[in-house]
Short mmCIF file of C-alpha atoms in Angstrom, two decimals:
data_model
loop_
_atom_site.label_atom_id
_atom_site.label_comp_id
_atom_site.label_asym_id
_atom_site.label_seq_id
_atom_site.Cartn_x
_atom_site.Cartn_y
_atom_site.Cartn_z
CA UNK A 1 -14.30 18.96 -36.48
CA UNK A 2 -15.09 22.27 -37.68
CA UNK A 3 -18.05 24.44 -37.86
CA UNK A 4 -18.63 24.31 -41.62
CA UNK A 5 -19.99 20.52 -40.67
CA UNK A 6 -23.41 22.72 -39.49
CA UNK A 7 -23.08 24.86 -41.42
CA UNK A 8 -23.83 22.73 -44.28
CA UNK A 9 -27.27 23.06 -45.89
CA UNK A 10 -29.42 20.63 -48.29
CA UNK A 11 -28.15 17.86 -46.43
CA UNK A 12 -29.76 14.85 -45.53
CA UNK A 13 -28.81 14.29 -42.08
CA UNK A 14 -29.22 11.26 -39.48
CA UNK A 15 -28.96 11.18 -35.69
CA UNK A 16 -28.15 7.93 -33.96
CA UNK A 17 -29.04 7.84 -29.55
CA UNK A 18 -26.90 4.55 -28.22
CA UNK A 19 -28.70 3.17 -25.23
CA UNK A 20 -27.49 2.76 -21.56
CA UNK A 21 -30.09 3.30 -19.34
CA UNK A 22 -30.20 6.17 -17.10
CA UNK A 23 -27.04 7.32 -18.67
CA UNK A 24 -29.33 8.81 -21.55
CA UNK A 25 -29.76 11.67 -19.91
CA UNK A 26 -26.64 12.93 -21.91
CA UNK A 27 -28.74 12.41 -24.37
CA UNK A 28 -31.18 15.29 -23.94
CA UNK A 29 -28.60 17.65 -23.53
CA UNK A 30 -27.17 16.50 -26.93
CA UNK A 31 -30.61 17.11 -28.08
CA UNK A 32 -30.63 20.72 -26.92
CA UNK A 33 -27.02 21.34 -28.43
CA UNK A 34 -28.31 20.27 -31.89
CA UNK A 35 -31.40 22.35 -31.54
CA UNK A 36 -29.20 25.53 -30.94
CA UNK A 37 -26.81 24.65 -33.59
CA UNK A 38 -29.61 24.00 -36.53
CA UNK A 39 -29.11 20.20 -37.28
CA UNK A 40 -32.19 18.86 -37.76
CA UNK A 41 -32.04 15.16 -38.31
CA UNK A 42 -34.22 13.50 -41.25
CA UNK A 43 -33.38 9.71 -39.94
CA UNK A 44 -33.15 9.20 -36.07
CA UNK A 45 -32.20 5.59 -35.69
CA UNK A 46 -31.60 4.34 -31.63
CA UNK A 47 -31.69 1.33 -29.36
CA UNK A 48 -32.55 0.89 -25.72
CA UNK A 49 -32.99 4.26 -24.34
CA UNK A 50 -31.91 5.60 -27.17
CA UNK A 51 -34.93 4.85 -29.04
CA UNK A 52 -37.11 5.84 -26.40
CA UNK A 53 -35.02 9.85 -27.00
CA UNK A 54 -35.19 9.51 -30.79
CA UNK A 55 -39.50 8.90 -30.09
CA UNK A 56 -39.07 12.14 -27.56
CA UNK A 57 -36.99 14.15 -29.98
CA UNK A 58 -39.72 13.32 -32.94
CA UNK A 59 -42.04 14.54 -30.62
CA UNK A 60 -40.43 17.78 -30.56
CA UNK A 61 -40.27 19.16 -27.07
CA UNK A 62 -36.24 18.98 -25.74
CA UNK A 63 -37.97 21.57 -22.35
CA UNK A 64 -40.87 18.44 -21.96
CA UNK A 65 -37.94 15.38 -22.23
CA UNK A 66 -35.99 17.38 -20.00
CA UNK A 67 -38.27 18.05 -17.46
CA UNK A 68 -39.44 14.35 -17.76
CA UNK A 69 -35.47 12.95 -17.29
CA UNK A 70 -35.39 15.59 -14.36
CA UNK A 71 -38.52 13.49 -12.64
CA UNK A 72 -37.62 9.98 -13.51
CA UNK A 73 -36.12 8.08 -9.68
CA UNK A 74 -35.54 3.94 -10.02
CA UNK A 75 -38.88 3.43 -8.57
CA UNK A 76 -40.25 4.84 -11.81
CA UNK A 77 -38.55 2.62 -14.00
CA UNK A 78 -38.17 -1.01 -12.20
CA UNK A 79 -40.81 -2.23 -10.04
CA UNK A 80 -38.74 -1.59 -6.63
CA UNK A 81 -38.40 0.84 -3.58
CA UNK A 82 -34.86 2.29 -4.09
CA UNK A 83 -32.92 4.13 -1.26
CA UNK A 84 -34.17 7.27 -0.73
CA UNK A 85 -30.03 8.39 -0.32
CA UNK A 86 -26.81 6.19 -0.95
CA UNK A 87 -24.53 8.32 1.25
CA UNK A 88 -21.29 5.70 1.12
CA UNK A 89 -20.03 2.80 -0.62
CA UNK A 90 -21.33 0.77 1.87
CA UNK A 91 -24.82 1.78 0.88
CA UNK A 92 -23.95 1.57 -2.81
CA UNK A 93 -23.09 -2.04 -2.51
CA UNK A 94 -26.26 -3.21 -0.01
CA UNK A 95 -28.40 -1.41 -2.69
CA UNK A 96 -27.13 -3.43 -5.93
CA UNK A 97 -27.19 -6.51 -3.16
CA UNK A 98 -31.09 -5.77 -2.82
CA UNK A 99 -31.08 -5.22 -6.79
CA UNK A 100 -29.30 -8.79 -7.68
CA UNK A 101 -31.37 -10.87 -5.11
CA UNK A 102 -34.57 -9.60 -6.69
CA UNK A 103 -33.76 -10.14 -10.14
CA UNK A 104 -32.73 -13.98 -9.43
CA UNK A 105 -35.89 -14.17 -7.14
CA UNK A 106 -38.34 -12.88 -9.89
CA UNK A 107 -36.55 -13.47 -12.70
CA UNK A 108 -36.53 -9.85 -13.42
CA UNK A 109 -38.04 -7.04 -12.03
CA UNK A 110 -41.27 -5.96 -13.40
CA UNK A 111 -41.44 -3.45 -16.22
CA UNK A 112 -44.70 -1.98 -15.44
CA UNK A 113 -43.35 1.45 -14.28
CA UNK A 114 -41.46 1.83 -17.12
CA UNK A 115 -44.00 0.93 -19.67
CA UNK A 116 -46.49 4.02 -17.77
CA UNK A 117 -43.66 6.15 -17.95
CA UNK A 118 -43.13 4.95 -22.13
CA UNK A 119 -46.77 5.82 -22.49
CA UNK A 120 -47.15 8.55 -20.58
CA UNK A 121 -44.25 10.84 -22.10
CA UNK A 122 -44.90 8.81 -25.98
CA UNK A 123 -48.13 9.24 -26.10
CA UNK A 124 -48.96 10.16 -29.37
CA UNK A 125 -47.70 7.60 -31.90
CA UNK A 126 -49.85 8.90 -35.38
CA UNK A 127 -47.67 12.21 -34.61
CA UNK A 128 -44.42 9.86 -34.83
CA UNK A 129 -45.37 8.76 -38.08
CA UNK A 130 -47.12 11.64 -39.63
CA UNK A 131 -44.19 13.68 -39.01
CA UNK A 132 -41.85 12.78 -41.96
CA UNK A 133 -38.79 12.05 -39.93
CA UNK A 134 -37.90 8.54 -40.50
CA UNK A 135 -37.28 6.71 -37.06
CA UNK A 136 -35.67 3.34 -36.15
CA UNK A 137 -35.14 1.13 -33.75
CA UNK A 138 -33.49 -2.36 -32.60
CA UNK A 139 -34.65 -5.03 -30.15
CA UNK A 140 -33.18 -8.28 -29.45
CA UNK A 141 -35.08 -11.78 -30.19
CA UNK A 142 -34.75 -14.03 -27.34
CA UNK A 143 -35.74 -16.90 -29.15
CA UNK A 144 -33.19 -16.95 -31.84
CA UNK A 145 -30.59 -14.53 -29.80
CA UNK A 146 -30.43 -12.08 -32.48
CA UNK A 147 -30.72 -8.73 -33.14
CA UNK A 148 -33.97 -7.33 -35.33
CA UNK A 149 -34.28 -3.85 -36.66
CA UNK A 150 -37.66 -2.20 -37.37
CA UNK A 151 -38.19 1.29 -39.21
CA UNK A 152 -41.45 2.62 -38.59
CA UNK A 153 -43.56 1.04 -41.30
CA UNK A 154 -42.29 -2.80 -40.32
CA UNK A 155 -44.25 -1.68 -36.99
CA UNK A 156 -47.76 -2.38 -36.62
CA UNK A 157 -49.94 0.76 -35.89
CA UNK A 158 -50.54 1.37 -32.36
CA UNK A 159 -47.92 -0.80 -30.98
CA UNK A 160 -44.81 1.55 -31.47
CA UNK A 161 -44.62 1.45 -27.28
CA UNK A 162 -44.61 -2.05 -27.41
CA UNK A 163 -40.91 -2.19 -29.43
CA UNK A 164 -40.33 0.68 -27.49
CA UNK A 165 -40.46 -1.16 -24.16
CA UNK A 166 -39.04 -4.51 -25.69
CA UNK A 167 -36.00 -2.85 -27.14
CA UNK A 168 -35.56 -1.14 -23.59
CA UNK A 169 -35.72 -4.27 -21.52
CA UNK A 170 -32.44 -4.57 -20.03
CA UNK A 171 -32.99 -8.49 -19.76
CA UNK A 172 -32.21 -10.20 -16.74
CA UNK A 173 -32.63 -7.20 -14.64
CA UNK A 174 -36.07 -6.04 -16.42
CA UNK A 175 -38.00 -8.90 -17.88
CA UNK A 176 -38.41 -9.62 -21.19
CA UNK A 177 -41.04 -8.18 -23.13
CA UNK A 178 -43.79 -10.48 -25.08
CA UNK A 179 -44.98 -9.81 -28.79
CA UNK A 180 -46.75 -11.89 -29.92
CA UNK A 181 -45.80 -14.29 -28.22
CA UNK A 182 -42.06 -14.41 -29.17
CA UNK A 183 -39.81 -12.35 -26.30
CA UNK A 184 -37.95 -9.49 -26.61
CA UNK A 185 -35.31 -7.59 -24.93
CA UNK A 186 -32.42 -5.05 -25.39
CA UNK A 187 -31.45 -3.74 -28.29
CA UNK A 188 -28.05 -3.01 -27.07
CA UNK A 189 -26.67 -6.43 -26.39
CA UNK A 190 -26.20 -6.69 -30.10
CA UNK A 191 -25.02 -3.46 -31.09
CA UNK A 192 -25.98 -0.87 -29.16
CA UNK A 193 -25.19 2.12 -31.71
CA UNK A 194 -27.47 0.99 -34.56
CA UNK A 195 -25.31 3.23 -37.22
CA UNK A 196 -26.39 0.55 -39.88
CA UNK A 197 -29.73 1.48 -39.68
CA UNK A 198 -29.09 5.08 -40.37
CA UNK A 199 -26.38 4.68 -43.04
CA UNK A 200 -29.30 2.04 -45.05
CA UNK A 201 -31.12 5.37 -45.61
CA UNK A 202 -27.78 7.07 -47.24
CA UNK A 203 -27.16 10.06 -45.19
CA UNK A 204 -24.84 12.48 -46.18
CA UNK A 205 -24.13 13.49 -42.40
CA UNK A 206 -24.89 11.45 -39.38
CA UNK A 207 -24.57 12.61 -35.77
CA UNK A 208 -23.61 9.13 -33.62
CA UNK A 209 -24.01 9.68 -29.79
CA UNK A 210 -22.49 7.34 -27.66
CA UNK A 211 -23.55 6.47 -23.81
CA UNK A 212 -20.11 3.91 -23.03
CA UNK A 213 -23.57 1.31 -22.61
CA UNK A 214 -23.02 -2.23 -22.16
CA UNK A 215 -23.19 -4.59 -25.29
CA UNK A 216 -21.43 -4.89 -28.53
CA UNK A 217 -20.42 -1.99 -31.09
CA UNK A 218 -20.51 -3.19 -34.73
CA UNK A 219 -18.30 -1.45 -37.22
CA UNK A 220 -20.03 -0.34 -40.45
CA UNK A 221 -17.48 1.10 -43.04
CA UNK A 222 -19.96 3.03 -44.89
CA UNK A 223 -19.62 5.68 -41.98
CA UNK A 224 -16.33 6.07 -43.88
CA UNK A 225 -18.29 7.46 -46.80
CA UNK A 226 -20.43 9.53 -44.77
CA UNK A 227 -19.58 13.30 -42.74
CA UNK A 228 -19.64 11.81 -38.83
CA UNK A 229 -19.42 13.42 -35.53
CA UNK A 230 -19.25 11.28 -32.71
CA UNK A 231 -20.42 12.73 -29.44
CA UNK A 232 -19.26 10.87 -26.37
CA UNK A 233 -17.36 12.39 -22.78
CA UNK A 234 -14.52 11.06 -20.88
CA UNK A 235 -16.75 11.41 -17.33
CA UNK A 236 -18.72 8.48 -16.25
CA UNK A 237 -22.25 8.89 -16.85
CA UNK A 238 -23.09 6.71 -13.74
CA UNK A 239 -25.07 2.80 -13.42
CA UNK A 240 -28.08 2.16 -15.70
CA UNK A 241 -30.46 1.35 -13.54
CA UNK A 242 -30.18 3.45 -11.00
CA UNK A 243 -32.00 7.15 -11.93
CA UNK A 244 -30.81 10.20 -9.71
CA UNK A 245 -32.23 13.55 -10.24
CA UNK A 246 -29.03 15.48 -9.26
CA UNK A 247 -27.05 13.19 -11.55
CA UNK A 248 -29.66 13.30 -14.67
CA UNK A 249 -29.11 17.21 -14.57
CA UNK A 250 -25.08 17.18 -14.46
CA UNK A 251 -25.63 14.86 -17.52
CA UNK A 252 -27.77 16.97 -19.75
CA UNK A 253 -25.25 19.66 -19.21
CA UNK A 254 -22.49 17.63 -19.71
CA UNK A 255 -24.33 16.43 -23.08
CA UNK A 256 -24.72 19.99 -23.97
CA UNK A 257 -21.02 21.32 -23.45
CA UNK A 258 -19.58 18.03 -24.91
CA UNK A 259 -21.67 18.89 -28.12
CA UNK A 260 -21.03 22.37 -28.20
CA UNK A 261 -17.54 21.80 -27.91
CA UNK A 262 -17.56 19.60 -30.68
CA UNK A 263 -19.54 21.93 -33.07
CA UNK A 264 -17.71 25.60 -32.28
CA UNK A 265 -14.07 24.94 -30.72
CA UNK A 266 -13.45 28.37 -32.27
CA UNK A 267 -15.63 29.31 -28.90
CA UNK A 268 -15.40 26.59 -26.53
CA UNK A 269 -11.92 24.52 -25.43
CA UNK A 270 -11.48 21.84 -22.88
CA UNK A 271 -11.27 17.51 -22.81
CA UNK A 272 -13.01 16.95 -19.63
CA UNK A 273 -14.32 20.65 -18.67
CA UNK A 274 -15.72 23.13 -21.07
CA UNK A 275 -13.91 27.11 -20.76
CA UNK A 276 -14.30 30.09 -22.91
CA UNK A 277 -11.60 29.84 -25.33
CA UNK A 278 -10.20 33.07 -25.22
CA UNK A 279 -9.87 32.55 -21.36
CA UNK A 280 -7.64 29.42 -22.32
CA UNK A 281 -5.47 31.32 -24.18
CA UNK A 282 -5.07 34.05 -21.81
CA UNK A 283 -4.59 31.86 -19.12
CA UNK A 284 -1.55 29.79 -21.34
CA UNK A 285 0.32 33.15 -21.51
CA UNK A 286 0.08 33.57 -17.62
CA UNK A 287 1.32 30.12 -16.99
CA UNK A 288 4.62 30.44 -19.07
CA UNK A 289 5.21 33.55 -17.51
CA UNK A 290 5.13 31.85 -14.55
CA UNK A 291 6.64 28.95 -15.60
CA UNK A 292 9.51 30.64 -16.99
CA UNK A 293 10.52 32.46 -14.05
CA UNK A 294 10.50 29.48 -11.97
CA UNK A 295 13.09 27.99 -14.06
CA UNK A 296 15.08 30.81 -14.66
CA UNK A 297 14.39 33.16 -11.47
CA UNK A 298 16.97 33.60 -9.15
CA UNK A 299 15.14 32.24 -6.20
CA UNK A 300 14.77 29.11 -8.13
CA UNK A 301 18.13 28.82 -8.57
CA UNK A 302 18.89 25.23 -10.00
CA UNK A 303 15.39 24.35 -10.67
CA UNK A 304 16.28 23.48 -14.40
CA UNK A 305 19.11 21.83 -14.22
CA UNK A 306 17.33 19.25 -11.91
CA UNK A 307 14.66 18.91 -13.91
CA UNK A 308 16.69 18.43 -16.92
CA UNK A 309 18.81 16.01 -15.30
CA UNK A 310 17.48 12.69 -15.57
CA UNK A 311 15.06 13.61 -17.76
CA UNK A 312 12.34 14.54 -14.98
CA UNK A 313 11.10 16.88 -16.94
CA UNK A 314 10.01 13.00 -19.22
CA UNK A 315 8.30 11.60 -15.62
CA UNK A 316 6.16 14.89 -15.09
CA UNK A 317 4.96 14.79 -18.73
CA UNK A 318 3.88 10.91 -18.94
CA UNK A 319 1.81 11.42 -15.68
CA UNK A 320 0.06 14.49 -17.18
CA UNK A 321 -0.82 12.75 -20.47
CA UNK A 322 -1.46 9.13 -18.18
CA UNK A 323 -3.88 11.16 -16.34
CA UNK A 324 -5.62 13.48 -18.84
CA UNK A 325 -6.09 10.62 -21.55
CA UNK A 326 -4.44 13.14 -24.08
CA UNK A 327 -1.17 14.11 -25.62
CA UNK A 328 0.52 17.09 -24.16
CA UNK A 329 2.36 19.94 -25.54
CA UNK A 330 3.29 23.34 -24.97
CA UNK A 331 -0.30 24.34 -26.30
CA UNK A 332 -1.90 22.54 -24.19
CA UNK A 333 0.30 21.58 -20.75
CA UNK A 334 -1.64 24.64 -18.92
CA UNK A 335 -4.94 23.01 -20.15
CA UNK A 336 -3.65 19.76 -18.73
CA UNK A 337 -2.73 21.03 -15.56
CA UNK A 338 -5.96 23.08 -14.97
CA UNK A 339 -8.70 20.30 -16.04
CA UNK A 340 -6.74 17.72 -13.90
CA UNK A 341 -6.49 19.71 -10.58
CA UNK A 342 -10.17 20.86 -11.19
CA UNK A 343 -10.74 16.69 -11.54
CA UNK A 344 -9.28 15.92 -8.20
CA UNK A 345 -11.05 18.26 -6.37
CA UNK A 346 -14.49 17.11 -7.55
CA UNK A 347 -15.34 20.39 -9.46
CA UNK A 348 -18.34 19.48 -11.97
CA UNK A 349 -18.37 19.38 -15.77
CA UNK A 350 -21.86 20.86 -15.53
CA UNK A 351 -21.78 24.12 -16.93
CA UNK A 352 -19.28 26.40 -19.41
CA UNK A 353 -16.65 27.86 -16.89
CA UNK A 354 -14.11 30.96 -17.75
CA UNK A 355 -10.41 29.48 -16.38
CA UNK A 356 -10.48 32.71 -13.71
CA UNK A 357 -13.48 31.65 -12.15
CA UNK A 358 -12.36 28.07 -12.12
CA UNK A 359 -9.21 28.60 -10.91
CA UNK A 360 -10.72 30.19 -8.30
CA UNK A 361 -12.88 27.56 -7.13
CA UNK A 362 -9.70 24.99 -7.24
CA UNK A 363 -8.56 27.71 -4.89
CA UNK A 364 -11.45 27.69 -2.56
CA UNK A 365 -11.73 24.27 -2.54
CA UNK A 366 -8.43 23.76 -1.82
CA UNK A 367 -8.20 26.10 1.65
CA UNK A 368 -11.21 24.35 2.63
CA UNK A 369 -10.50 20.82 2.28
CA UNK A 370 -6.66 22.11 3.91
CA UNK A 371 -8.64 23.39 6.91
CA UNK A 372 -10.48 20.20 7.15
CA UNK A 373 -7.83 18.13 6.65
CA UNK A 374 -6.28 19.60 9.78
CA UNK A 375 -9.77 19.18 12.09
CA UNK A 376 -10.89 15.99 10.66
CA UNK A 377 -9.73 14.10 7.38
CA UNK A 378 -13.45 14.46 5.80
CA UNK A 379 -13.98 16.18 1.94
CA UNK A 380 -15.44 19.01 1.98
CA UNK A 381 -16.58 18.90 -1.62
CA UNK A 382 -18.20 15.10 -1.96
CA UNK A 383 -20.07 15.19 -5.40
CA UNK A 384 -23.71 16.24 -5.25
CA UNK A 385 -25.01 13.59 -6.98
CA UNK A 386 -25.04 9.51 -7.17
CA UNK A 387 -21.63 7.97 -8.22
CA UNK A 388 -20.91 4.82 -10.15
CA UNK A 389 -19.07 1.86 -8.55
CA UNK A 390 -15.81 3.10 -10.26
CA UNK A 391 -16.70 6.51 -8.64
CA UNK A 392 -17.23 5.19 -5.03
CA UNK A 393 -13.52 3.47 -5.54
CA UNK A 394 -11.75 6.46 -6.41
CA UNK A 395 -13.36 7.75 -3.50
CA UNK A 396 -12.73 5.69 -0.74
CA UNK A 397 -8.83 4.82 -2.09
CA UNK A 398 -9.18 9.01 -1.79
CA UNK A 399 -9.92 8.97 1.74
CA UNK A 400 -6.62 6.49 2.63
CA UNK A 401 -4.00 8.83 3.82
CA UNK A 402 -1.11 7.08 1.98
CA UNK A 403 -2.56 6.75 -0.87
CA UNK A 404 -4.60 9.74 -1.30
CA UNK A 405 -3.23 11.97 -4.19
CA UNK A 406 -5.95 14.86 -2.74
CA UNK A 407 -4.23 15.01 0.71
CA UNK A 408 -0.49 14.54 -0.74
CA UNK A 409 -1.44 17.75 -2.35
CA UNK A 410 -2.60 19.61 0.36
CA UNK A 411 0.40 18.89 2.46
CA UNK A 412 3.05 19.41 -0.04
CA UNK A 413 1.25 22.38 -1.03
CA UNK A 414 1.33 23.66 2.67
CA UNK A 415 4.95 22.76 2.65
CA UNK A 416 5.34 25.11 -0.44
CA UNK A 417 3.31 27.51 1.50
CA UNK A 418 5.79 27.74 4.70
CA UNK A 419 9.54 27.38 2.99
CA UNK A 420 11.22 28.15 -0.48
CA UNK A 421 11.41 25.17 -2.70
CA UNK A 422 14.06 23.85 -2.72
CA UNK A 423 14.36 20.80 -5.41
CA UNK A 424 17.43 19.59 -3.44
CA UNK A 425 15.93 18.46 -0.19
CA UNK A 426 15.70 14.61 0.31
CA UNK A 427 11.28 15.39 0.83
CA UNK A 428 11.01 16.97 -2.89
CA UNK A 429 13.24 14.31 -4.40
CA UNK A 430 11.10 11.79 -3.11
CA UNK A 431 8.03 13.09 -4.01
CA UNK A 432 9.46 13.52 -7.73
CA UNK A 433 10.64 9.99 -8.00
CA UNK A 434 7.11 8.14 -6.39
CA UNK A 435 4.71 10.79 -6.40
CA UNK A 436 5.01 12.72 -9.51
CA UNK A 437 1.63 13.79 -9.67
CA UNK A 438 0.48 15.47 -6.54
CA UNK A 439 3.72 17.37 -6.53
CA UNK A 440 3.18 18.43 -10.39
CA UNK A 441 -0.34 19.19 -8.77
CA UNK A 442 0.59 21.14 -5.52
CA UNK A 443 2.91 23.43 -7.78
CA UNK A 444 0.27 24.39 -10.23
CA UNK A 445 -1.77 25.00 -6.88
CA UNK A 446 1.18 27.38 -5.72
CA UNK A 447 0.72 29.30 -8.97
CA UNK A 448 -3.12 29.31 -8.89
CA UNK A 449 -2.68 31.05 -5.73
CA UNK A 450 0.01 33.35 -6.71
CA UNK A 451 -2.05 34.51 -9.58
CA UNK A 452 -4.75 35.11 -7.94
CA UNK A 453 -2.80 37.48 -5.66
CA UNK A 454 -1.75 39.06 -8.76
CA UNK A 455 1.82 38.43 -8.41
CA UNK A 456 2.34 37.51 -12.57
CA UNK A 457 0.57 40.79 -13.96
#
């Protein structure tokens, strides 16, 4: 994608929100993106939670929905007290315990906070259709199990919130909503990026933003006809139903810098972080000056024939790509390298970083986890805000000491610290052949350090 796809003018543009619950917090910072960049949509089309942002974004405030996303806990959404904290797995699990015994109790937990919260924040529906932005939405029918799509003249006037709320009900966990006596639920379960309903209004560009939300995608080949960006990240976006302040904020930034990324790479590089481009390239030169005389340097005397031998040099670069969800190549191996190190030591995609300064912070974070390591296996740096079930695993299989790529790292990296490598020893041959990466890891780490003492200027 290149810039010229703003920079197009006379267009008539859509924007599509996907739905998946708290997750559409990524949304807003989407939102703000687009504002900056000067696409302003003329069809907004979105299901679930998505169609509750695409009422916001009509609206007009992106300051008002974020400070509203910033406010929203569970207990404003589902009828429920939620945990003030969920400091461990363990809490994480007796939590969604709580959650599934009340749903199968009451058949689904009220939607009465969430319908104050639709009305509080949508509150002014003859703006919505006075506007001149046309605006869609989907909801499923219960009674026939399929999916219905309403524009905003198929809706009667004054009960916009009431599709609003239906195609947000997350059915069995939220009950279903009643009109007119037929009941309604998600939108999503059917398709949950309604891209037919924006390409029926013949766009020439459409923005499609998708949360990873549960339910079914349906393929509409007239996108291929159509200029498309699709806006998505790589980081979980964390469970649906349960809100988190600290965790709505990392996601409107994350929505932001995914977006922006997208729209001016000339500017902005990165797969799962966001850097300062020219600070990528600077950085690249560093790291093959470094690279180079660690292969050919006389202290690291046999270095490349090992790694040619065998064809290690083929096991390091499948675990980079395995683990960064990306090809690899000499443009982009330092990228690699810096993103995934960054990953395992729980730095946050929440903001545009230069490589120095997060370099540095690997750095920091690494003598401080080292030091604790050696008092007390604890992290130092536990994310600041709610994680997923998926998160919590990667977590607690991170706190094992044998299986732990974080504290492999450490120690090999201490090891590196107190002798010269040397690839020969029985230890480093080891690591290569079962651990590739947390030694690939604990070397970058090594030169992270190095730089920073300014041995490669």
């Amino acid at each position: 994608m290149t810039p010229s796809f703003f920079e197009k003018k006379n267009k008539k543009r859509a924007l599509v929100f996907g739905g998946g619950g708290e997750r559409g917090s990524f949304e807003i910072g989407v939102w703000r993106a687009l504002d900056e960049l000067d696409y302003v949509p003329d069809i907004i089309t979105g299901t679930s939670v998505g169609a509750l942002n695409g009422a916001l974004y009509i609206l007009g405030n992106v300051s008002e929905a974020e400070r509203m996303w910033k406010e929203i806990e569970t207990g404003k959404v589902l009828d429920l007290d939620a945990p003030l904290s969920i400091d461990s797995f363990k809490d994480y699990r007796r939590t969604l315990t709580g959650f599934l015994i009340r749903i199968i109790r009451e058949k689904g937990i009220s939607s009465a906070p969430l319908k104050a919260l639709i009305d509080t924040y949508i509150d002014d529906e003859s703006r919505i259709r006075s506007d001149g932005t046309i605006f869609g939405l989907s909801t499923t029918n219960l009674k026939t199990r399929e999916i219905e799509y309403y524009f905003l003249d198929d809706i009667e006037e004054g009960r916009l919130n009431d599709y609003l709320l239906a195609s947000a009900s997350l059915y069995p966990a939220i009950q279903k909503k009643m009109i007119d006596g037929t009941p309604y639920i998600d939108g999503g379960y059917w398709n949950n990026i309604p891209i037919n309903m924006a390409l029926d209004k013949l766009p020439d560009q459409i923005v499609l933003v998708d949360l990873q939300g549960p339910g079914l995608l349906h393929y509409d080949h007239r996108i291929e006809e159509c200029e498309s960006l699709l806006i998505r990240t790589k980081w979980p976006l964390g469970d649906m139903l349960l809100f988190d302040t600290n965790r709505t904020e990392v996601n409107i930034e994350l929505g932001y810098c995914e977006t922006m990324k997208l729209a001016r790479p000339d500017i902005y590089r990165g797969l799962w972080y966001t850097y300062d481009t020219d600070t990528v390239e600077t950085d690249a030169s560093v790291f093959y000056l470094a690279l180079n005389g660690l292969l050919t340097g006389k202290r690291s005397k046999g270095v490349y024939e090992y790694i040619k031998r065998d064809n290690h040099q083929l096991i390091f670069l499948r675990e980079i790509e395995k683990r960064w969800g990306s090809a690899v190549d000499e443009t982009t191996v330092s990228l690699a390298l810096c993103e995934l190190t960054g990953k395992l030591f729980n730095m946050i995609p929440d903001k545009i970083y230069s490589i120095d300064k997060f370099q540095n912070e690997i750095i920091h974070r690494l003598i401080k986890m080292r030091d604790a390591e050696r008092k007390n296996p604890i992290n130092e740096f536990e994310p600041r805000f709610l994680l997923s079930g998926k998160e919590w695993t990667e977590e607690f299989l991170e706190g094992l000491p044998l299986i732990s790529n974080r504290t492999l790292v450490i120690q090999i990296f201490e090891r590196l610290e107190d002798e010269q490598l040397k690839w020969d020893t029985p230890f480093y041959k080891l690591m290569i052949r079962t651990r590739p990466f947390p030694f690939i890891i604990a070397l970058y780490c090594k030169y992270l350090l190095n730089k920073n003492l300014g041995l490669y200027r």
